[in-house]
Amino acid sequence: MIHSLRFRNVLLVLVVAVLTFINTRVFFHTGFPYTHDGENHLARFANYKIAIREGQFPPRFAPNLMNHYGYPVFNYNYPLANILSLPFSFLKINYEITFRILVAAFLIFGFWGVNKWLESLGFKHKSKLFGISVFTLSPYLLSTIVFRGNIGEIMAMMLLPYLFYLVEQIKNNKLKIKSLGFLMAILLTSMFMLSHNVTVLFGISLLFLYAAIRFAKNINFWKIFLLFNFYSLGLTLWFWLPAIIEKNQIILDDASLSKGFADHFPTLRQLIFSPLEFGFSQLGSIDSFGYSLGFLQLIILLLSPILMIKLINKKRFKKNYLYFTFYFLIFFLTLFQLKFTQAIWLKLPLVNFIQFPWRLSLLITVLIAPLAAFIFKITNNKLRFCLLLIALIQANYFVKIRAVDYFHKNNIDYDAFSQSSTTANENLPKNFKYKQIDWQPGPKIISGEGEVNVEYWKGSDRKYQLSLNKESIIVEPTMYYLGWETYTKNNDQNKIKVNYLDNDEIQGRIAYFLPAGSYEIRSKFTQNTWARIAGNSISIFSFLGIVVYYLYGKTRT
């Protein structure tokens, strides 16, 4: 018995290792794979480190992006990958290596999460391995790694199975309040909430639907589930509250990817037949991007209704209703990517921020794992052999996939990355107009006359002296965004906060008016907006609340 268990564990580790290698083999190459978003994430790693060093906590304004004008990308975009990159950044490890490590670690972590989820559903070893394999051999997952380079989606995809596993733990009475497992539930859910904005929007909705299916009207189950989600929301409001409340300060709502999401519906043919290759999602149905759900996955979806109808005839439907539910959810998510559902999309709030309806395949990738394990469990040996053969063929196909190109930069290059790190510059403040001119670390007097002496200049903080011969307008070569504050000290040492100006000449930069005189100037990016103060405060109190709650519980027991 012990030897059999040991063999199964070794086999599981080997399968996970092989599947991880298949998905990350493009990293075992000189240089970093060229992807849609990979280089942008490397630049964010760099700027997150720089923002922390310059005193931003938490970072919201990337100091060096947009040719040193700065860019509020961290205020709106999922911070988990950036947070986890910090230890590597401070150890001066190349950002490209950091990216590789984080992706590989999350893949292993995610595959283990699928294993735990399937185990909690009662699947035996062979069915679990097949379910993990179907999850891993997903074209969407491989494309996200090899062609798209979206580390946020990768992390979200690997965390979501754990959230379903937590639901099963509650249902099986194995997750109790004040237990270590409950703390882990808070941590995992908080990580998911910071992993990828779009996936969180749809994933949390799916999670609550899953909980409703599993808990029904059991109040005790709901109490545990809602409590750790409540704590997780509180811990992550430092990000979500400003991201939502301050969204009206940027052009996101009017950006092409938000307004034009309806131009990116794939066709049914593309979901079935499109090859797995590098490309882009273009307007209309003519695309170079691969949308296919995968041959193995399609076979499972074709087999499912045939095999499950037999269960209905044998009156085993009630016992296995969950897998019927998985099938219909996958079927719905597949159809919901197609153009004929556009009228529904247009009536739903916030869905335009998905940017690409084909992103729903991420959820299909996760949901198909238990369905595949179930189909493998109820079928005969001959059909199992066919399914394994198809899995091997798909694995062989994956092994042949190559990155479109490779490049390499050192950390200094990423520290000085001059673009925005977003596809359509959708986080630009509404009044800012970018001029691609030579940037200099110092202010400019555009009206008036005087001298400038810079004491120090950082992307989030600077100090300098002005000696003005007459009233003047001073412009700092920095994008104005909520949170920037500039104070002056005149000859009488009175500290005064300046009022910012904006016009066609200033075009959204930090600018202010001063009368003649000598001044000491300090400009700094701060957390001083009500949404940030409230979000930061709630997150701090949530953390302290958890600590006190557990310490109080320990003293009582």
Coordinates of C-alpha atoms in Angstrom, one line a residue:
M1 CA 0.0 0.0 0.0
I2 CA 2.8 2.4 1.0
H3 CA 4.8 1.5 -2.1
S4 CA 1.8 2.0 -4.3
L5 CA 1.1 5.4 -2.8
R6 CA 4.8 6.4 -3.2
F7 CA 4.7 5.3 -6.9
R8 CA 1.6 7.4 -7.5
N9 CA 3.1 10.5 -6.0
V10 CA 6.3 10.0 -8.0
L11 CA 4.3 9.5 -11.2
L12 CA 2.3 12.7 -10.4
V13 CA 5.5 14.7 -9.9
L14 CA 6.9 13.3 -13.2
V15 CA 3.8 14.2 -15.1
V16 CA 3.6 17.7 -13.7
A17 CA 7.4 18.2 -14.5
V18 CA 7.0 17.0 -18.1
L19 CA 3.9 19.1 -18.6
T20 CA 5.5 22.2 -17.1
F21 CA 8.5 21.7 -19.4
I22 CA 6.3 21.4 -22.5
N23 CA 4.6 24.7 -21.7
T24 CA 7.8 26.5 -20.7
R25 CA 10.4 25.0 -23.1
V26 CA 10.6 28.4 -25.0
F27 CA 12.3 29.7 -21.9
F28 CA 15.2 27.2 -22.3
H29 CA 16.7 29.3 -25.0
T30 CA 19.2 32.2 -25.3
G31 CA 17.2 35.4 -25.1
F32 CA 13.6 36.1 -24.1
P33 CA 10.7 35.1 -26.3
Y34 CA 9.1 37.9 -28.2
T35 CA 5.4 38.1 -27.2
H36 CA 2.5 40.5 -27.2
D37 CA 2.9 41.7 -23.6
G38 CA 6.1 40.1 -22.2
E39 CA 8.3 43.1 -22.6
N40 CA 5.7 45.4 -21.1
H41 CA 5.6 43.2 -18.0
L42 CA 9.4 43.3 -17.7
A43 CA 9.2 47.1 -17.9
R44 CA 6.6 47.1 -15.1
F45 CA 8.8 44.9 -12.9
A46 CA 11.5 47.6 -13.3
N47 CA 9.2 50.5 -12.6
Y48 CA 7.6 48.9 -9.6
K49 CA 11.0 48.5 -8.1
I50 CA 11.9 52.1 -8.9
A51 CA 8.6 53.4 -7.5
I52 CA 9.2 51.5 -4.2
R53 CA 12.7 52.9 -4.0
E54 CA 11.4 56.4 -4.5
G55 CA 9.0 56.1 -1.6
Q56 CA 5.7 55.1 -3.3
F57 CA 3.9 52.6 -1.1
P58 CA 1.9 51.1 -2.7
P59 CA 3.2 52.1 -6.2
R60 CA 0.6 53.7 -8.4
F61 CA 2.7 55.9 -10.8
A62 CA 5.4 54.3 -13.0
P63 CA 8.2 56.9 -12.8
N64 CA 10.2 56.1 -15.9
L65 CA 7.5 55.1 -18.4
M66 CA 6.4 57.4 -21.3
N67 CA 10.0 58.7 -21.8
H68 CA 10.3 59.6 -18.1
Y69 CA 7.0 61.6 -18.1
G70 CA 5.6 58.8 -15.9
Y71 CA 2.4 56.8 -16.3
P72 CA -0.3 55.7 -13.7
V73 CA -0.3 52.1 -14.9
F74 CA 0.0 50.6 -11.4
N75 CA -3.1 52.4 -10.2
Y76 CA -5.2 50.4 -12.7
N77 CA -3.5 47.2 -13.6
Y78 CA -3.1 43.9 -11.7
P79 CA -0.2 44.2 -9.3
L80 CA 0.4 40.6 -8.2
A81 CA 3.2 39.8 -10.7
N82 CA 4.9 43.1 -9.9
I83 CA 4.8 42.5 -6.1
L84 CA 6.2 39.0 -6.5
S85 CA 9.0 40.3 -8.8
L86 CA 10.3 42.7 -6.1
P87 CA 12.6 40.2 -4.2
F88 CA 14.3 39.3 -7.5
S89 CA 14.5 42.9 -8.5
F90 CA 16.2 44.0 -5.3
L91 CA 18.6 41.1 -5.7
K92 CA 19.4 42.5 -9.1
I93 CA 18.3 39.4 -10.9
N94 CA 17.6 40.1 -14.6
Y95 CA 13.8 40.7 -15.1
E96 CA 13.7 38.2 -17.9
I97 CA 14.9 35.5 -15.5
T98 CA 12.4 36.7 -12.9
F99 CA 9.6 36.3 -15.5
R100 CA 10.7 32.7 -16.3
I101 CA 10.9 31.8 -12.6
L102 CA 7.5 33.2 -11.8
V103 CA 5.7 31.5 -14.7
A104 CA 7.3 28.1 -14.1
A105 CA 6.6 28.3 -10.4
F106 CA 2.9 29.3 -10.9
L107 CA 2.5 26.5 -13.5
I108 CA 3.7 23.9 -11.0
F109 CA 1.6 25.5 -8.3
G110 CA -1.5 25.6 -10.5
F111 CA -1.1 22.0 -11.7
W112 CA -1.0 21.0 -8.0
G113 CA -4.1 23.0 -7.4
V114 CA -6.0 21.1 -10.1
N115 CA -4.8 17.9 -8.5
K116 CA -6.2 19.0 -5.1
W117 CA -9.4 20.1 -6.6
L118 CA -9.9 16.8 -8.5
E119 CA -8.9 14.9 -5.3
S120 CA -11.6 16.8 -3.3
L121 CA -14.2 15.8 -5.9
G122 CA -13.3 12.1 -5.3
F123 CA -11.3 11.2 -8.4
K124 CA -8.8 8.4 -8.2
H125 CA -5.2 8.7 -9.5
K126 CA -5.6 7.9 -13.2
S127 CA -8.6 10.2 -13.6
K128 CA -6.8 13.0 -11.8
L129 CA -3.7 12.7 -14.0
F130 CA -5.9 12.8 -17.1
G131 CA -7.7 15.9 -15.8
I132 CA -4.4 17.7 -15.1
S133 CA -3.2 16.7 -18.5
V134 CA -6.2 18.2 -20.3
F135 CA -5.9 21.4 -18.2
T136 CA -2.2 21.6 -19.0
L137 CA -2.4 20.7 -22.7
S138 CA -4.7 23.8 -23.4
P139 CA -3.9 25.9 -26.5
Y140 CA -5.1 28.9 -24.6
L141 CA -2.6 28.3 -21.8
L142 CA 0.3 27.6 -24.2
S143 CA -0.6 30.7 -26.3
T144 CA -0.7 32.9 -23.2
I145 CA 2.8 31.8 -22.3
V146 CA 4.5 31.5 -25.7
F147 CA 2.8 34.1 -27.9
R148 CA 1.0 36.6 -25.6
G149 CA 3.3 36.6 -22.5
N150 CA 0.5 37.8 -20.2
I151 CA 1.8 36.8 -16.8
G152 CA -1.3 38.1 -15.1
E153 CA -3.6 35.7 -16.9
I154 CA -1.2 32.8 -16.3
M155 CA -1.3 33.5 -12.5
A156 CA -5.1 33.9 -12.5
M157 CA -5.5 30.6 -14.4
M158 CA -3.3 28.8 -11.9
L159 CA -5.0 30.3 -8.8
L160 CA -8.6 29.7 -9.9
P161 CA -8.6 25.9 -9.3
Y162 CA -7.6 26.6 -5.7
L163 CA -10.7 28.7 -5.2
F164 CA -12.9 25.9 -6.4
Y165 CA -11.0 23.5 -4.2
L166 CA -11.8 25.8 -1.2
V167 CA -15.5 25.5 -2.0
E168 CA -15.1 21.7 -1.9
Q169 CA -13.2 21.9 1.4
I170 CA -16.1 23.9 2.9
K171 CA -18.7 21.5 1.6
N172 CA -16.7 18.5 3.0
N173 CA -16.5 20.3 6.4
K174 CA -12.7 20.5 6.1
L175 CA -12.3 24.3 6.2
K176 CA -13.0 25.9 9.6
I177 CA -12.9 29.5 10.7
K178 CA -9.7 30.3 12.7
S179 CA -7.9 27.4 11.2
L180 CA -4.6 27.6 9.2
G181 CA -6.7 26.5 6.1
F182 CA -8.9 29.6 6.6
L183 CA -5.8 31.8 6.5
M184 CA -4.7 30.1 3.4
A185 CA -8.1 30.7 1.9
I186 CA -7.8 34.4 2.5
L187 CA -4.3 34.5 1.1
L188 CA -5.2 32.5 -2.1
T189 CA -8.3 34.6 -2.7
S190 CA -6.5 37.8 -2.2
M191 CA -3.8 36.7 -4.6
F192 CA -6.4 35.9 -7.2
M193 CA -8.1 39.3 -6.7
L194 CA -4.7 41.0 -7.6
S195 CA -3.7 38.6 -10.4
H196 CA -5.6 39.9 -13.5
N197 CA -8.4 42.4 -13.6
V198 CA -10.5 40.8 -16.4
T199 CA -10.2 37.3 -15.0
V200 CA -11.2 38.5 -11.6
L201 CA -14.3 40.1 -13.0
F202 CA -15.5 36.9 -14.6
G203 CA -13.8 34.4 -12.3
I204 CA -15.4 35.7 -9.1
S205 CA -18.8 35.6 -10.7
L206 CA -18.1 32.0 -11.8
L207 CA -16.8 31.1 -8.3
F208 CA -20.0 32.4 -6.6
L209 CA -22.1 30.4 -9.1
Y210 CA -20.0 27.3 -8.2
A211 CA -20.6 28.0 -4.5
A212 CA -24.3 28.3 -5.1
I213 CA -24.4 25.0 -6.8
R214 CA -22.4 23.3 -4.1
F215 CA -23.8 25.0 -1.0
A216 CA -27.5 25.5 -2.0
K217 CA -29.1 26.9 1.2
N218 CA -26.6 25.7 3.7
I219 CA -26.0 28.9 5.8
N220 CA -23.0 27.5 7.6
F221 CA -21.2 26.9 4.3
W222 CA -22.1 30.3 3.0
K223 CA -20.9 31.9 6.3
I224 CA -17.4 30.5 5.9
F225 CA -17.2 31.2 2.2
L226 CA -18.4 34.8 2.5
L227 CA -16.2 35.5 5.4
F228 CA -12.9 34.7 3.8
N229 CA -14.0 36.5 0.6
F230 CA -14.9 39.5 2.7
Y231 CA -11.5 39.6 4.3
S232 CA -9.8 39.1 0.9
L233 CA -11.8 42.0 -0.5
G234 CA -10.7 44.2 2.4
L235 CA -7.1 43.2 2.0
T236 CA -7.1 44.1 -1.7
L237 CA -9.2 47.4 -1.6
W238 CA -5.9 49.3 -1.6
F239 CA -5.8 48.4 -5.3
W240 CA -9.5 48.0 -6.3
L241 CA -11.0 51.1 -4.8
P242 CA -8.7 53.7 -6.5
A243 CA -8.8 51.6 -9.7
I244 CA -12.6 51.9 -9.9
I245 CA -13.1 55.3 -8.4
E246 CA -10.3 57.0 -10.3
K247 CA -11.1 55.4 -13.6
N248 CA -12.8 58.6 -14.8
Q249 CA -9.4 60.4 -14.7
I250 CA -8.0 58.4 -17.7
I251 CA -9.0 57.6 -21.3
L252 CA -9.8 53.9 -20.6
D253 CA -13.5 54.2 -21.3
D254 CA -12.9 55.7 -24.7
A255 CA -9.9 53.6 -25.6
S256 CA -10.2 51.5 -28.8
L257 CA -9.8 48.2 -27.0
S258 CA -12.7 49.0 -24.6
K259 CA -15.0 50.5 -27.2
G260 CA -14.1 48.0 -29.9
F261 CA -14.4 44.8 -27.9
A262 CA -17.3 43.8 -30.1
D263 CA -15.0 43.6 -33.1
H264 CA -13.0 40.7 -31.6
F265 CA -15.6 37.9 -31.5
P266 CA -14.0 34.7 -32.9
T267 CA -16.0 32.5 -35.3
L268 CA -17.1 29.0 -34.5
R269 CA -14.7 27.7 -37.2
Q270 CA -11.8 29.5 -35.5
L271 CA -12.7 28.0 -32.1
I272 CA -12.5 24.6 -33.7
F273 CA -9.9 24.7 -36.5
S274 CA -7.6 27.7 -36.1
P275 CA -3.9 26.7 -35.7
L276 CA -1.9 27.6 -32.7
E277 CA 0.5 30.3 -33.9
F278 CA 1.7 33.8 -33.2
G279 CA -0.6 36.5 -34.4
F280 CA -2.9 39.3 -33.3
S281 CA -6.6 39.7 -32.8
Q282 CA -7.7 42.0 -35.7
L283 CA -10.9 43.8 -36.3
G284 CA -13.4 41.3 -37.9
S285 CA -13.1 37.6 -38.5
I286 CA -9.9 37.6 -40.4
D287 CA -7.2 36.9 -37.8
S288 CA -3.7 35.6 -37.5
F289 CA -4.2 34.7 -33.9
G290 CA -5.1 31.1 -32.8
Y291 CA -8.4 30.7 -30.9
S292 CA -8.8 26.9 -31.0
L293 CA -10.0 25.2 -27.9
G294 CA -7.8 22.2 -28.7
F295 CA -8.5 18.9 -30.4
L296 CA -8.3 16.9 -27.1
Q297 CA -10.7 19.4 -25.5
L298 CA -13.1 19.2 -28.4
I299 CA -13.2 15.4 -28.3
I300 CA -14.1 15.6 -24.6
L301 CA -16.8 18.0 -25.3
L302 CA -18.2 15.8 -28.0
L303 CA -18.0 12.7 -25.9
S304 CA -19.6 14.3 -22.8
P305 CA -23.2 14.5 -23.8
I306 CA -23.1 11.0 -25.3
L307 CA -21.7 9.4 -22.2
M308 CA -23.8 11.5 -19.8
I309 CA -27.0 10.6 -21.5
K310 CA -26.3 7.0 -20.5
L311 CA -26.0 8.1 -16.9
I312 CA -29.5 9.6 -17.1
N313 CA -30.8 6.4 -18.4
K314 CA -29.2 4.6 -15.5
K315 CA -30.6 7.1 -13.0
R316 CA -27.2 8.3 -11.9
F317 CA -27.8 11.9 -12.8
K318 CA -28.4 13.2 -9.3
K319 CA -25.1 11.8 -8.1
N320 CA -23.1 13.4 -11.0
Y321 CA -25.1 16.6 -11.6
L322 CA -22.0 18.7 -11.1
Y323 CA -20.4 17.4 -14.2
F324 CA -23.5 18.0 -16.3
T325 CA -23.2 21.6 -14.9
F326 CA -19.6 21.9 -16.0
Y327 CA -20.5 20.7 -19.5
F328 CA -23.3 23.3 -19.9
L329 CA -21.2 26.1 -18.4
I330 CA -18.4 25.3 -21.0
F331 CA -21.0 25.0 -23.7
F332 CA -22.4 28.4 -22.7
L333 CA -19.0 30.1 -22.5
T334 CA -18.1 28.7 -25.9
L335 CA -21.3 30.1 -27.5
F336 CA -20.9 33.4 -25.6
Q337 CA -17.7 34.1 -27.5
L338 CA -19.6 34.2 -30.8
K339 CA -20.9 37.2 -32.6
F340 CA -24.6 36.4 -32.3
T341 CA -24.4 37.1 -28.5
Q342 CA -23.2 40.7 -29.1
A343 CA -26.6 42.2 -28.1
I344 CA -26.3 40.6 -24.7
W345 CA -22.7 41.8 -24.2
L346 CA -23.8 45.3 -24.9
K347 CA -26.4 45.3 -22.1
L348 CA -24.1 43.9 -19.4
P349 CA -22.1 46.3 -17.2
L350 CA -18.3 46.3 -17.2
V351 CA -17.9 43.5 -19.8
N352 CA -16.4 45.8 -22.4
F353 CA -13.3 45.8 -20.3
I354 CA -12.7 42.2 -21.3
Q355 CA -11.3 43.7 -24.5
F356 CA -11.4 40.3 -26.2
P357 CA -14.4 38.0 -25.9
W358 CA -12.2 35.0 -26.6
R359 CA -10.7 35.5 -23.2
L360 CA -13.6 33.4 -21.9
S361 CA -11.6 30.4 -23.1
L362 CA -9.5 30.9 -19.9
L363 CA -12.5 29.8 -17.8
I364 CA -13.1 26.9 -20.2
T365 CA -9.5 25.7 -19.7
V366 CA -10.1 25.5 -15.9
L367 CA -13.7 24.0 -16.0
I368 CA -12.8 21.3 -18.5
A369 CA -10.3 19.6 -16.0
P370 CA -12.9 18.0 -13.8
L371 CA -15.2 17.2 -16.8
A372 CA -12.2 15.4 -18.5
A373 CA -11.5 13.5 -15.3
F374 CA -15.1 12.5 -15.1
I375 CA -15.3 11.3 -18.7
F376 CA -12.1 9.3 -18.2
K377 CA -13.6 7.8 -15.0
I378 CA -16.9 6.6 -16.6
T379 CA -15.6 5.3 -19.9
N380 CA -14.1 1.9 -20.8
N381 CA -10.5 1.0 -21.3
K382 CA -10.5 1.1 -25.1
L383 CA -11.9 4.7 -25.1
R384 CA -9.4 5.6 -22.4
F385 CA -6.6 4.4 -24.5
C386 CA -7.9 6.6 -27.4
L387 CA -8.1 9.6 -25.1
L388 CA -4.5 9.1 -23.9
L389 CA -3.3 8.7 -27.5
I390 CA -5.0 12.0 -28.5
A391 CA -3.4 13.6 -25.4
L392 CA 0.0 12.3 -26.5
I393 CA -0.6 13.6 -30.1
Q394 CA -1.5 17.1 -28.7
A395 CA 1.5 17.0 -26.4
N396 CA 3.7 16.2 -29.4
Y397 CA 2.1 19.1 -31.3
F398 CA 2.9 21.4 -28.4
V399 CA 6.5 20.4 -28.3
K400 CA 6.9 21.6 -31.9
I401 CA 5.6 25.1 -31.1
R402 CA 8.3 27.7 -31.3
A403 CA 8.5 31.3 -30.2
V404 CA 8.3 33.7 -33.1
D405 CA 11.6 35.4 -32.1
Y406 CA 13.9 36.1 -29.2
F407 CA 15.6 39.2 -27.7
H408 CA 17.6 40.2 -24.7
K409 CA 18.0 43.4 -22.7
N410 CA 19.7 44.1 -19.4
N411 CA 18.0 45.6 -16.4
I412 CA 19.2 49.1 -17.2
D413 CA 17.3 48.9 -20.5
Y414 CA 14.1 48.0 -18.8
D415 CA 14.6 50.7 -16.1
A416 CA 14.7 53.2 -18.9
F417 CA 11.8 51.7 -20.9
S418 CA 10.3 54.7 -22.8
Q419 CA 6.9 53.4 -23.8
S420 CA 3.7 53.0 -21.7
S421 CA 3.6 49.2 -21.2
T422 CA -0.1 49.2 -22.2
T423 CA -1.4 48.3 -25.7
A424 CA -3.3 51.4 -26.5
N425 CA -1.9 53.8 -23.8
E426 CA -5.4 53.5 -22.2
N427 CA -4.2 54.7 -18.8
L428 CA -3.3 58.2 -20.0
P429 CA -4.8 61.1 -18.1
K430 CA -7.4 62.8 -20.2
N431 CA -5.6 66.1 -20.5
F432 CA -2.1 64.8 -21.2
K433 CA -0.7 65.1 -24.8
Y434 CA 2.5 63.3 -25.4
K435 CA 5.4 65.1 -27.1
Q436 CA 8.3 62.9 -28.1
I437 CA 11.0 65.4 -27.2
D438 CA 14.2 65.2 -25.4
W439 CA 13.4 64.8 -21.7
Q440 CA 15.6 66.6 -19.1
P441 CA 15.5 66.1 -15.3
G442 CA 14.5 69.6 -14.4
P443 CA 11.7 72.2 -14.7
K444 CA 11.3 74.8 -17.4
I445 CA 10.2 78.4 -17.2
I446 CA 7.9 78.8 -20.1
S447 CA 6.6 82.3 -19.1
G448 CA 8.7 84.8 -17.1
E449 CA 12.3 84.9 -16.2
G450 CA 14.6 83.3 -13.7
E451 CA 17.1 80.6 -12.8
V452 CA 16.7 77.0 -11.7
N453 CA 19.0 74.9 -9.5
V454 CA 18.0 71.2 -9.2
E455 CA 19.0 69.6 -5.9
Y456 CA 17.7 66.1 -6.8
W457 CA 15.3 64.8 -9.4
K458 CA 13.4 61.5 -9.2
G459 CA 10.4 60.3 -11.1
S460 CA 8.2 60.3 -7.9
D461 CA 10.0 63.1 -6.0
R462 CA 12.1 66.1 -6.7
K463 CA 13.5 69.2 -5.0
Y464 CA 14.9 72.4 -6.6
Q465 CA 15.3 76.1 -6.1
L466 CA 13.9 78.9 -8.2
S467 CA 15.1 82.5 -8.4
L468 CA 12.4 84.4 -10.4
N469 CA 13.0 87.9 -11.6
K470 CA 9.3 88.3 -12.4
E471 CA 6.1 86.4 -12.2
S472 CA 6.5 83.1 -14.1
I473 CA 4.9 79.8 -15.1
I474 CA 7.0 76.7 -14.3
V475 CA 6.5 73.4 -16.0
E476 CA 7.9 70.1 -14.8
P477 CA 8.4 67.4 -17.5
T478 CA 6.0 65.0 -15.7
M479 CA 2.5 63.8 -16.5
Y480 CA 0.1 65.4 -14.0
Y481 CA -2.1 62.8 -12.4
L482 CA -4.1 62.6 -9.1
G483 CA -1.8 62.5 -6.1
W484 CA 0.9 64.9 -7.3
E485 CA 1.5 67.7 -4.9
T486 CA 3.9 70.6 -5.1
Y487 CA 4.9 72.9 -2.2
T488 CA 7.0 76.0 -2.1
K489 CA 9.0 77.7 0.6
N490 CA 9.7 81.4 0.1
N491 CA 12.2 83.6 1.8
D492 CA 9.9 83.7 4.9
Q493 CA 10.0 79.9 5.0
N494 CA 6.2 79.6 4.6
K495 CA 5.3 76.3 3.1
I496 CA 2.5 76.7 0.5
K497 CA 0.8 74.2 -1.7
V498 CA 0.6 75.5 -5.3
N499 CA -2.4 75.2 -7.6
Y500 CA -1.7 73.4 -10.8
L501 CA -2.4 75.0 -14.2
D502 CA -3.3 73.5 -17.5
N503 CA -3.8 74.9 -21.0
D504 CA -2.9 74.1 -24.6
E505 CA 0.8 74.8 -24.0
I506 CA 1.1 72.9 -20.8
Q507 CA -0.9 69.9 -22.1
G508 CA -1.4 67.9 -18.9
R509 CA 2.0 68.4 -17.4
I510 CA 2.7 69.6 -13.8
A511 CA 2.7 73.4 -14.1
Y512 CA 2.1 76.3 -11.7
F513 CA 2.4 80.1 -11.4
L514 CA 4.7 81.9 -9.0
P515 CA 5.3 85.7 -8.5
A516 CA 8.9 87.0 -8.5
G517 CA 11.1 85.8 -5.6
S518 CA 13.3 83.0 -4.4
Y519 CA 11.7 79.6 -3.7
E520 CA 12.5 76.1 -2.6
I521 CA 10.2 73.7 -4.5
R522 CA 9.3 70.1 -3.5
S523 CA 7.1 68.0 -5.8
K524 CA 6.1 64.5 -4.8
F525 CA 3.6 61.8 -5.8
T526 CA 1.4 60.9 -2.8
Q527 CA -1.5 58.7 -1.8
N528 CA -3.5 61.8 -1.0
T529 CA -6.8 61.1 -2.7
W530 CA -9.9 59.9 -0.8
A531 CA -10.1 56.6 -2.7
R532 CA -6.4 55.7 -1.9
I533 CA -6.6 56.8 1.7
A534 CA -9.9 54.8 2.2
G535 CA -8.6 51.8 0.2
N536 CA -5.2 51.8 2.0
S537 CA -6.9 52.2 5.4
I538 CA -9.4 49.4 4.9
S539 CA -6.7 47.1 3.8
I540 CA -4.5 47.9 6.8
F541 CA -7.5 47.5 9.2
S542 CA -8.4 44.2 7.5
F543 CA -4.9 42.9 8.0
L544 CA -4.9 44.0 11.6
G545 CA -8.4 42.6 12.1
I546 CA -7.2 39.2 10.9
V547 CA -4.2 39.3 13.2
V548 CA -6.3 40.3 16.3
Y549 CA -9.0 37.8 15.4
Y550 CA -6.5 34.9 15.3
L551 CA -4.5 36.0 18.4
Y552 CA -7.8 36.5 20.3
G553 CA -8.9 33.0 19.2
K554 CA -5.6 31.5 20.3
T555 CA -5.8 33.1 23.8
R556 CA -9.3 31.8 24.3
T557 CA -8.4 28.3 23.2

